[in-house]
Amino acid sequence: MKTILSSRTIFNRPVIAIMLVALLPLVAGAWVYKEWKSGIVWPEPPIVSPGEGGSAPSDAIVLFDGSNADQWKGGEKWLKEDGTLTASRGPIRTKQTFGSCQLHVEFMSPEKVRGRGQGRGNSGIFFGDFRYEVQVLDSFENKTYFDGQCGAIYKQAPPMVNPCRKPGQWQTYDIIYGAPEFDDDDKLTKPAYLTVLLNGVLIQNHVEVQGNTFYDKPPSYSAHESKQPIGLQFHNNPVKFRNIWVRENVVAKTPESSQ
Ligand code: MG
């Protein structure tokens, strides 16, 4: 027997009901996934060309690229050879001053191991003009007090892990420094913070700095302007440095407006 579909049989009530039920998820989905916009007008993030293999991004200030130590006060005292700077005859500090920043430094402990504990491959990365030290030390199979080993915020915070390479191998520090703030009465209103990656491994995660990293007394703050030199320590060990750069664009932009 032939079945003839008329418009009446297609659009009868049961068929319409089935079609509506089938469309329901689409209608509901459109409602659930409706886009939300904040209404905040953000400034466009500037384009930065990243460096290759650890080299400086396009918006970085190069502090040492192997050619000269002109960016450093006292840089002439350190031995410059084969694109590296070797610690000797006193500390060096940048001529330019920096507040909150991102710093990249590569360093190498002497391949020929001498000394032990704090006497092996000791140097340091300092912020705030030699107030706050991120320790540089040969901590490969070299025990010392934990808040004094490589990657420590000296005598305040040990690194979470020890990813040190062997002496004679290049190592990388990537450090985000948040400068402290003081009011007009020299009272601390915001402490310094440090985030540190050693050889790409997170070892300090937004750690509050307790104050100056003294050797012989507890930490305490002394008020200072935000922008200060970055320093490299000489601690009687010929630690080598190379490829040093810094970025100042580390504070998030605020919205241009909100609606
Ligand atoms: Mg040191």
PDB file of C-alpha atoms and ligand atoms in Angstrom:
ATOM      1  CA  MET A   1       0.000   0.000   0.000  1.00  0.00           C
ATOM      2  CA  LYS A   2       1.373   3.415  -0.925  1.00  0.00           C
ATOM      3  CA  THR A   3       1.867   6.002   1.749  1.00  0.00           C
ATOM      4  CA  ILE A   4       1.406   9.554   0.594  1.00  0.00           C
ATOM      5  CA  LEU A   5       2.900  12.239   2.890  1.00  0.00           C
ATOM      6  CA  SER A   6       0.802  15.301   2.787  1.00  0.00           C
ATOM      7  CA  SER A   7       1.734  18.641   4.369  1.00  0.00           C
ATOM      8  CA  ARG A   8      -0.823  17.871   6.950  1.00  0.00           C
ATOM      9  CA  THR A   9       0.926  14.672   8.076  1.00  0.00           C
ATOM     10  CA  ILE A  10       4.381  16.407   8.207  1.00  0.00           C
ATOM     11  CA  PHE A  11       3.290  19.352  10.276  1.00  0.00           C
ATOM     12  CA  ASN A  12       0.880  17.686  12.534  1.00  0.00           C
ATOM     13  CA  ARG A  13       1.240  18.330  16.235  1.00  0.00           C
ATOM     14  CA  PRO A  14       3.333  15.303  17.246  1.00  0.00           C
ATOM     15  CA  VAL A  15       5.931  16.103  14.561  1.00  0.00           C
ATOM     16  CA  ILE A  16       6.167  19.760  15.601  1.00  0.00           C
ATOM     17  CA  ALA A  17       6.561  18.716  19.220  1.00  0.00           C
ATOM     18  CA  ILE A  18       9.419  16.359  18.319  1.00  0.00           C
ATOM     19  CA  MET A  19      11.160  19.115  16.305  1.00  0.00           C
ATOM     20  CA  LEU A  20      10.912  21.579  19.196  1.00  0.00           C
ATOM     21  CA  VAL A  21      12.363  19.025  21.609  1.00  0.00           C
ATOM     22  CA  ALA A  22      15.243  18.446  19.161  1.00  0.00           C
ATOM     23  CA  LEU A  23      15.937  22.202  18.921  1.00  0.00           C
ATOM     24  CA  LEU A  24      15.782  22.764  22.660  1.00  0.00           C
ATOM     25  CA  PRO A  25      19.511  22.001  23.385  1.00  0.00           C
ATOM     26  CA  LEU A  26      20.548  24.445  20.657  1.00  0.00           C
ATOM     27  CA  VAL A  27      18.394  27.185  22.099  1.00  0.00           C
ATOM     28  CA  ALA A  28      19.590  26.411  25.648  1.00  0.00           C
ATOM     29  CA  GLY A  29      23.218  26.255  24.462  1.00  0.00           C
ATOM     30  CA  ALA A  30      23.010  29.643  22.859  1.00  0.00           C
ATOM     31  CA  TRP A  31      21.778  31.012  26.137  1.00  0.00           C
ATOM     32  CA  VAL A  32      24.396  29.258  28.310  1.00  0.00           C
ATOM     33  CA  TYR A  33      27.384  30.183  26.080  1.00  0.00           C
ATOM     34  CA  LYS A  34      26.529  33.805  25.519  1.00  0.00           C
ATOM     35  CA  GLU A  35      29.823  35.731  25.564  1.00  0.00           C
ATOM     36  CA  TRP A  36      30.614  37.936  28.559  1.00  0.00           C
ATOM     37  CA  LYS A  37      32.781  41.015  28.115  1.00  0.00           C
ATOM     38  CA  SER A  38      34.298  42.938  31.016  1.00  0.00           C
ATOM     39  CA  GLY A  39      33.769  46.346  29.437  1.00  0.00           C
ATOM     40  CA  ILE A  40      37.246  47.315  30.635  1.00  0.00           C
ATOM     41  CA  VAL A  41      39.338  49.043  27.989  1.00  0.00           C
ATOM     42  CA  TRP A  42      42.891  47.712  28.370  1.00  0.00           C
ATOM     43  CA  PRO A  43      45.936  49.278  26.707  1.00  0.00           C
ATOM     44  CA  GLU A  44      47.307  47.052  23.971  1.00  0.00           C
ATOM     45  CA  PRO A  45      50.278  44.948  25.168  1.00  0.00           C
ATOM     46  CA  PRO A  46      53.388  46.188  23.337  1.00  0.00           C
ATOM     47  CA  ILE A  47      55.086  43.777  20.982  1.00  0.00           C
ATOM     48  CA  VAL A  48      58.379  42.411  22.327  1.00  0.00           C
ATOM     49  CA  SER A  49      60.682  40.204  20.282  1.00  0.00           C
ATOM     50  CA  PRO A  50      61.879  37.416  22.567  1.00  0.00           C
ATOM     51  CA  GLY A  51      65.579  36.619  22.620  1.00  0.00           C
ATOM     52  CA  GLU A  52      66.825  33.304  21.266  1.00  0.00           C
ATOM     53  CA  GLY A  53      68.561  30.905  23.633  1.00  0.00           C
ATOM     54  CA  GLY A  54      68.423  33.236  26.611  1.00  0.00           C
ATOM     55  CA  SER A  55      69.550  36.354  24.753  1.00  0.00           C
ATOM     56  CA  ALA A  56      67.948  39.674  25.578  1.00  0.00           C
ATOM     57  CA  PRO A  57      64.371  40.453  24.500  1.00  0.00           C
ATOM     58  CA  SER A  58      63.932  43.598  22.410  1.00  0.00           C
ATOM     59  CA  ASP A  59      62.829  45.758  25.366  1.00  0.00           C
ATOM     60  CA  ALA A  60      65.674  44.713  27.683  1.00  0.00           C
ATOM     61  CA  ILE A  61      68.618  46.827  28.796  1.00  0.00           C
ATOM     62  CA  VAL A  62      71.754  44.828  28.149  1.00  0.00           C
ATOM     63  CA  LEU A  63      74.114  45.013  31.114  1.00  0.00           C
ATOM     64  CA  PHE A  64      76.773  42.697  29.717  1.00  0.00           C
ATOM     65  CA  ASP A  65      76.863  41.009  26.325  1.00  0.00           C
ATOM     66  CA  GLY A  66      80.504  40.013  26.354  1.00  0.00           C
ATOM     67  CA  SER A  67      81.850  43.069  24.560  1.00  0.00           C
ATOM     68  CA  ASN A  68      82.568  45.421  27.474  1.00  0.00           C
ATOM     69  CA  ALA A  69      81.741  46.148  31.104  1.00  0.00           C
ATOM     70  CA  ASP A  70      80.855  49.804  30.504  1.00  0.00           C
ATOM     71  CA  GLN A  71      77.480  49.436  32.230  1.00  0.00           C
ATOM     72  CA  TRP A  72      79.225  48.690  35.545  1.00  0.00           C
ATOM     73  CA  LYS A  73      80.976  50.866  38.086  1.00  0.00           C
ATOM     74  CA  GLY A  74      84.131  48.975  38.932  1.00  0.00           C
ATOM     75  CA  GLY A  75      83.723  46.785  35.866  1.00  0.00           C
ATOM     76  CA  GLU A  76      87.309  47.513  34.859  1.00  0.00           C
ATOM     77  CA  LYS A  77      88.471  45.640  37.979  1.00  0.00           C
ATOM     78  CA  TRP A  78      86.961  42.373  36.788  1.00  0.00           C
ATOM     79  CA  LEU A  79      88.722  40.167  34.276  1.00  0.00           C
ATOM     80  CA  LYS A  80      87.074  40.267  30.859  1.00  0.00           C
ATOM     81  CA  GLU A  81      87.895  37.379  28.530  1.00  0.00           C
ATOM     82  CA  ASP A  82      86.084  35.232  25.973  1.00  0.00           C
ATOM     83  CA  GLY A  83      82.853  37.175  26.428  1.00  0.00           C
ATOM     84  CA  THR A  84      82.772  36.628  30.182  1.00  0.00           C
ATOM     85  CA  LEU A  85      83.390  38.700  33.294  1.00  0.00           C
ATOM     86  CA  THR A  86      85.218  37.090  36.198  1.00  0.00           C
ATOM     87  CA  ALA A  87      84.748  38.337  39.753  1.00  0.00           C
ATOM     88  CA  SER A  88      87.899  39.866  41.166  1.00  0.00           C
ATOM     89  CA  ARG A  89      89.098  42.791  43.295  1.00  0.00           C
ATOM     90  CA  GLY A  90      85.821  44.001  44.750  1.00  0.00           C
ATOM     91  CA  PRO A  91      82.115  44.241  43.944  1.00  0.00           C
ATOM     92  CA  ILE A  92      80.657  45.928  40.870  1.00  0.00           C
ATOM     93  CA  ARG A  93      77.354  47.789  40.524  1.00  0.00           C
ATOM     94  CA  THR A  94      75.371  49.078  37.568  1.00  0.00           C
ATOM     95  CA  LYS A  95      75.726  52.740  36.618  1.00  0.00           C
ATOM     96  CA  GLN A  96      72.020  52.810  35.857  1.00  0.00           C
ATOM     97  CA  THR A  97      69.541  52.320  38.701  1.00  0.00           C
ATOM     98  CA  PHE A  98      66.549  49.994  38.749  1.00  0.00           C
ATOM     99  CA  GLY A  99      63.405  49.538  40.797  1.00  0.00           C
ATOM    100  CA  SER A 100      61.148  46.558  40.209  1.00  0.00           C
ATOM    101  CA  CYS A 101      62.603  44.550  37.352  1.00  0.00           C
ATOM    102  CA  GLN A 102      63.252  41.222  35.666  1.00  0.00           C
ATOM    103  CA  LEU A 103      66.918  40.222  35.633  1.00  0.00           C
ATOM    104  CA  HIS A 104      68.659  37.511  33.619  1.00  0.00           C
ATOM    105  CA  VAL A 105      72.171  36.480  34.642  1.00  0.00           C
ATOM    106  CA  GLU A 106      74.330  33.523  33.618  1.00  0.00           C
ATOM    107  CA  PHE A 107      77.137  32.386  35.914  1.00  0.00           C
ATOM    108  CA  MET A 108      79.646  29.591  36.255  1.00  0.00           C
ATOM    109  CA  SER A 109      81.441  28.318  39.329  1.00  0.00           C
ATOM    110  CA  PRO A 110      85.141  27.547  38.818  1.00  0.00           C
ATOM    111  CA  GLU A 111      85.590  24.137  37.205  1.00  0.00           C
ATOM    112  CA  LYS A 112      88.527  23.396  39.467  1.00  0.00           C
ATOM    113  CA  VAL A 113      86.849  22.911  42.831  1.00  0.00           C
ATOM    114  CA  ARG A 114      88.497  24.681  45.718  1.00  0.00           C
ATOM    115  CA  GLY A 115      87.203  25.247  49.229  1.00  0.00           C
ATOM    116  CA  ARG A 116      83.942  24.093  50.738  1.00  0.00           C
ATOM    117  CA  GLY A 117      80.707  25.452  52.124  1.00  0.00           C
ATOM    118  CA  GLN A 118      80.508  29.228  51.720  1.00  0.00           C
ATOM    119  CA  GLY A 119      84.064  29.246  50.387  1.00  0.00           C
ATOM    120  CA  ARG A 120      83.235  27.534  47.089  1.00  0.00           C
ATOM    121  CA  GLY A 121      82.040  29.558  44.115  1.00  0.00           C
ATOM    122  CA  ASN A 122      80.606  32.322  46.283  1.00  0.00           C
ATOM    123  CA  SER A 123      79.274  35.495  44.689  1.00  0.00           C
ATOM    124  CA  GLY A 124      75.848  37.106  44.750  1.00  0.00           C
ATOM    125  CA  ILE A 125      73.209  39.018  42.824  1.00  0.00           C
ATOM    126  CA  PHE A 126      72.218  42.111  44.772  1.00  0.00           C
ATOM    127  CA  PHE A 127      69.239  44.431  44.431  1.00  0.00           C
ATOM    128  CA  GLY A 128      68.758  47.776  46.178  1.00  0.00           C
ATOM    129  CA  ASP A 129      72.474  48.660  45.993  1.00  0.00           C
ATOM    130  CA  PHE A 130      73.816  45.671  47.929  1.00  0.00           C
ATOM    131  CA  ARG A 131      70.902  45.390  50.321  1.00  0.00           C
ATOM    132  CA  TYR A 132      69.139  42.207  49.135  1.00  0.00           C
ATOM    133  CA  GLU A 133      71.206  39.215  48.015  1.00  0.00           C
ATOM    134  CA  VAL A 134      70.228  36.212  45.958  1.00  0.00           C
ATOM    135  CA  GLN A 135      73.121  33.907  46.742  1.00  0.00           C
ATOM    136  CA  VAL A 136      75.488  32.589  44.105  1.00  0.00           C
ATOM    137  CA  LEU A 137      77.386  29.539  45.331  1.00  0.00           C
ATOM    138  CA  ASP A 138      78.699  26.237  44.041  1.00  0.00           C
ATOM    139  CA  SER A 139      75.982  24.129  45.667  1.00  0.00           C
ATOM    140  CA  PHE A 140      76.639  20.994  43.635  1.00  0.00           C
ATOM    141  CA  GLU A 141      77.455  18.364  46.248  1.00  0.00           C
ATOM    142  CA  ASN A 142      78.585  21.129  48.602  1.00  0.00           C
ATOM    143  CA  LYS A 143      76.647  21.346  51.851  1.00  0.00           C
ATOM    144  CA  THR A 144      76.297  24.578  53.737  1.00  0.00           C
ATOM    145  CA  TYR A 145      73.524  26.156  55.783  1.00  0.00           C
ATOM    146  CA  PHE A 146      70.393  25.932  53.645  1.00  0.00           C
ATOM    147  CA  ASP A 147      69.496  29.623  53.751  1.00  0.00           C
ATOM    148  CA  GLY A 148      72.989  30.325  52.450  1.00  0.00           C
ATOM    149  CA  GLN A 149      73.148  27.880  49.542  1.00  0.00           C
ATOM    150  CA  CYS A 150      72.809  28.829  45.900  1.00  0.00           C
ATOM    151  CA  GLY A 151      69.397  30.352  45.237  1.00  0.00           C
ATOM    152  CA  ALA A 152      68.824  31.388  48.849  1.00  0.00           C
ATOM    153  CA  ILE A 153      67.663  34.847  49.780  1.00  0.00           C
ATOM    154  CA  TYR A 154      70.666  35.090  51.993  1.00  0.00           C
ATOM    155  CA  LYS A 155      69.914  34.017  55.581  1.00  0.00           C
ATOM    156  CA  GLN A 156      66.167  34.477  54.997  1.00  0.00           C
ATOM    157  CA  ALA A 157      64.815  31.809  52.645  1.00  0.00           C
ATOM    158  CA  PRO A 158      66.426  28.608  51.294  1.00  0.00           C
ATOM    159  CA  PRO A 159      65.579  27.660  47.700  1.00  0.00           C
ATOM    160  CA  MET A 160      62.648  25.232  47.465  1.00  0.00           C
ATOM    161  CA  VAL A 161      64.820  22.764  45.521  1.00  0.00           C
ATOM    162  CA  ASN A 162      68.451  22.531  44.434  1.00  0.00           C
ATOM    163  CA  PRO A 163      68.725  22.433  40.611  1.00  0.00           C
ATOM    164  CA  CYS A 164      72.441  23.385  40.519  1.00  0.00           C
ATOM    165  CA  ARG A 165      74.662  22.187  37.720  1.00  0.00           C
ATOM    166  CA  LYS A 166      78.205  20.941  38.197  1.00  0.00           C
ATOM    167  CA  PRO A 167      81.014  23.463  38.620  1.00  0.00           C
ATOM    168  CA  GLY A 168      82.396  24.480  35.244  1.00  0.00           C
ATOM    169  CA  GLN A 169      78.913  24.494  33.659  1.00  0.00           C
ATOM    170  CA  TRP A 170      76.935  27.641  32.861  1.00  0.00           C
ATOM    171  CA  GLN A 171      73.832  28.233  34.968  1.00  0.00           C
ATOM    172  CA  THR A 172      71.013  30.740  34.544  1.00  0.00           C
ATOM    173  CA  TYR A 173      69.210  32.971  36.975  1.00  0.00           C
ATOM    174  CA  ASP A 174      65.914  34.607  36.036  1.00  0.00           C
ATOM    175  CA  ILE A 175      64.814  36.849  38.877  1.00  0.00           C
ATOM    176  CA  ILE A 176      61.766  39.062  39.329  1.00  0.00           C
ATOM    177  CA  TYR A 177      62.432  41.731  41.920  1.00  0.00           C
ATOM    178  CA  GLY A 178      59.694  43.850  43.447  1.00  0.00           C
ATOM    179  CA  ALA A 179      61.242  46.925  45.032  1.00  0.00           C
ATOM    180  CA  PRO A 180      60.113  47.870  48.555  1.00  0.00           C
ATOM    181  CA  GLU A 181      58.251  51.102  49.225  1.00  0.00           C
ATOM    182  CA  PHE A 182      58.661  53.576  52.076  1.00  0.00           C
ATOM    183  CA  ASP A 183      56.563  56.551  53.150  1.00  0.00           C
ATOM    184  CA  ASP A 184      57.767  60.110  53.807  1.00  0.00           C
ATOM    185  CA  ASP A 185      58.741  59.102  57.350  1.00  0.00           C
ATOM    186  CA  ASP A 186      60.938  56.302  55.977  1.00  0.00           C
ATOM    187  CA  LYS A 187      58.477  53.702  57.271  1.00  0.00           C
ATOM    188  CA  LEU A 188      58.174  50.543  55.205  1.00  0.00           C
ATOM    189  CA  THR A 189      54.811  50.448  53.425  1.00  0.00           C
ATOM    190  CA  LYS A 190      55.493  47.508  51.099  1.00  0.00           C
ATOM    191  CA  PRO A 191      58.284  44.933  51.478  1.00  0.00           C
ATOM    192  CA  ALA A 192      60.487  43.739  48.655  1.00  0.00           C
ATOM    193  CA  TYR A 193      59.570  40.485  46.915  1.00  0.00           C
ATOM    194  CA  LEU A 194      61.698  38.024  44.985  1.00  0.00           C
ATOM    195  CA  THR A 195      60.761  35.302  42.543  1.00  0.00           C
ATOM    196  CA  VAL A 196      63.719  33.257  41.319  1.00  0.00           C
ATOM    197  CA  LEU A 197      64.193  30.577  38.668  1.00  0.00           C
ATOM    198  CA  LEU A 198      67.540  28.774  38.659  1.00  0.00           C
ATOM    199  CA  ASN A 199      68.263  26.857  35.454  1.00  0.00           C
ATOM    200  CA  GLY A 200      64.581  27.276  34.561  1.00  0.00           C
ATOM    201  CA  VAL A 201      63.390  25.760  37.854  1.00  0.00           C
ATOM    202  CA  LEU A 202      61.289  27.838  40.246  1.00  0.00           C
ATOM    203  CA  ILE A 203      63.139  28.064  43.563  1.00  0.00           C
ATOM    204  CA  GLN A 204      61.658  31.219  45.164  1.00  0.00           C
ATOM    205  CA  ASN A 205      57.998  32.045  44.542  1.00  0.00           C
ATOM    206  CA  HIS A 206      57.102  35.645  45.354  1.00  0.00           C
ATOM    207  CA  VAL A 207      58.941  35.481  48.666  1.00  0.00           C
ATOM    208  CA  GLU A 208      58.676  38.474  50.975  1.00  0.00           C
ATOM    209  CA  VAL A 209      62.105  39.891  51.755  1.00  0.00           C
ATOM    210  CA  GLN A 210      62.527  40.587  55.479  1.00  0.00           C
ATOM    211  CA  GLY A 211      65.038  43.394  54.968  1.00  0.00           C
ATOM    212  CA  ASN A 212      68.722  43.793  54.196  1.00  0.00           C
ATOM    213  CA  THR A 213      70.444  40.415  53.927  1.00  0.00           C
ATOM    214  CA  PHE A 214      73.156  40.941  56.506  1.00  0.00           C
ATOM    215  CA  TYR A 215      75.852  38.402  57.297  1.00  0.00           C
ATOM    216  CA  ASP A 216      76.209  39.285  60.965  1.00  0.00           C
ATOM    217  CA  LYS A 217      72.780  40.402  62.164  1.00  0.00           C
ATOM    218  CA  PRO A 218      69.076  39.803  61.575  1.00  0.00           C
ATOM    219  CA  PRO A 219      67.463  41.377  58.521  1.00  0.00           C
ATOM    220  CA  SER A 220      66.047  44.869  58.785  1.00  0.00           C
ATOM    221  CA  TYR A 221      65.059  47.555  56.337  1.00  0.00           C
ATOM    222  CA  SER A 222      66.725  50.894  55.794  1.00  0.00           C
ATOM    223  CA  ALA A 223      64.661  53.303  53.707  1.00  0.00           C
ATOM    224  CA  HIS A 224      65.852  54.009  50.186  1.00  0.00           C
ATOM    225  CA  GLU A 225      64.690  55.309  46.848  1.00  0.00           C
ATOM    226  CA  SER A 226      63.086  52.636  44.705  1.00  0.00           C
ATOM    227  CA  LYS A 227      65.687  52.807  41.966  1.00  0.00           C
ATOM    228  CA  GLN A 228      69.085  51.529  43.023  1.00  0.00           C
ATOM    229  CA  PRO A 229      72.035  49.841  41.327  1.00  0.00           C
ATOM    230  CA  ILE A 230      72.098  46.095  40.770  1.00  0.00           C
ATOM    231  CA  GLY A 231      75.287  44.601  42.189  1.00  0.00           C
ATOM    232  CA  LEU A 232      77.505  41.562  41.715  1.00  0.00           C
ATOM    233  CA  GLN A 233      79.538  40.389  44.678  1.00  0.00           C
ATOM    234  CA  PHE A 234      83.201  39.498  44.853  1.00  0.00           C
ATOM    235  CA  HIS A 235      83.682  36.915  47.582  1.00  0.00           C
ATOM    236  CA  ASN A 236      87.243  35.817  46.811  1.00  0.00           C
ATOM    237  CA  ASN A 237      86.116  33.208  44.298  1.00  0.00           C
ATOM    238  CA  PRO A 238      86.613  33.646  40.518  1.00  0.00           C
ATOM    239  CA  VAL A 239      82.971  33.169  39.514  1.00  0.00           C
ATOM    240  CA  LYS A 240      82.316  33.955  35.849  1.00  0.00           C
ATOM    241  CA  PHE A 241      79.336  35.880  34.463  1.00  0.00           C
ATOM    242  CA  ARG A 242      77.907  36.398  30.985  1.00  0.00           C
ATOM    243  CA  ASN A 243      74.714  37.459  29.193  1.00  0.00           C
ATOM    244  CA  ILE A 244      73.239  39.867  31.731  1.00  0.00           C
ATOM    245  CA  TRP A 245      70.114  41.851  30.884  1.00  0.00           C
ATOM    246  CA  VAL A 246      67.295  43.530  32.720  1.00  0.00           C
ATOM    247  CA  ARG A 247      63.712  44.526  31.892  1.00  0.00           C
ATOM    248  CA  GLU A 248      61.881  47.293  33.700  1.00  0.00           C
ATOM    249  CA  ASN A 249      58.392  46.629  32.330  1.00  0.00           C
ATOM    250  CA  VAL A 250      57.234  44.406  35.162  1.00  0.00           C
ATOM    251  CA  VAL A 251      54.313  46.354  36.604  1.00  0.00           C
ATOM    252  CA  ALA A 252      50.943  45.512  35.076  1.00  0.00           C
ATOM    253  CA  LYS A 253      49.253  48.287  33.112  1.00  0.00           C
ATOM    254  CA  THR A 254      46.024  49.698  34.499  1.00  0.00           C
ATOM    255  CA  PRO A 255      42.880  49.917  32.379  1.00  0.00           C
ATOM    256  CA  GLU A 256      42.314  53.023  30.308  1.00  0.00           C
ATOM    257  CA  SER A 257      38.665  53.050  31.323  1.00  0.00           C
ATOM    258  CA  SER A 258      35.812  50.855  32.412  1.00  0.00           C
ATOM    259  CA  GLN A 259      32.242  51.057  31.263  1.00  0.00           C
TER     260      GLN A 259
HETATM  261 MG    MG B   1      77.373  35.611  48.307  1.00  0.00          MG
END
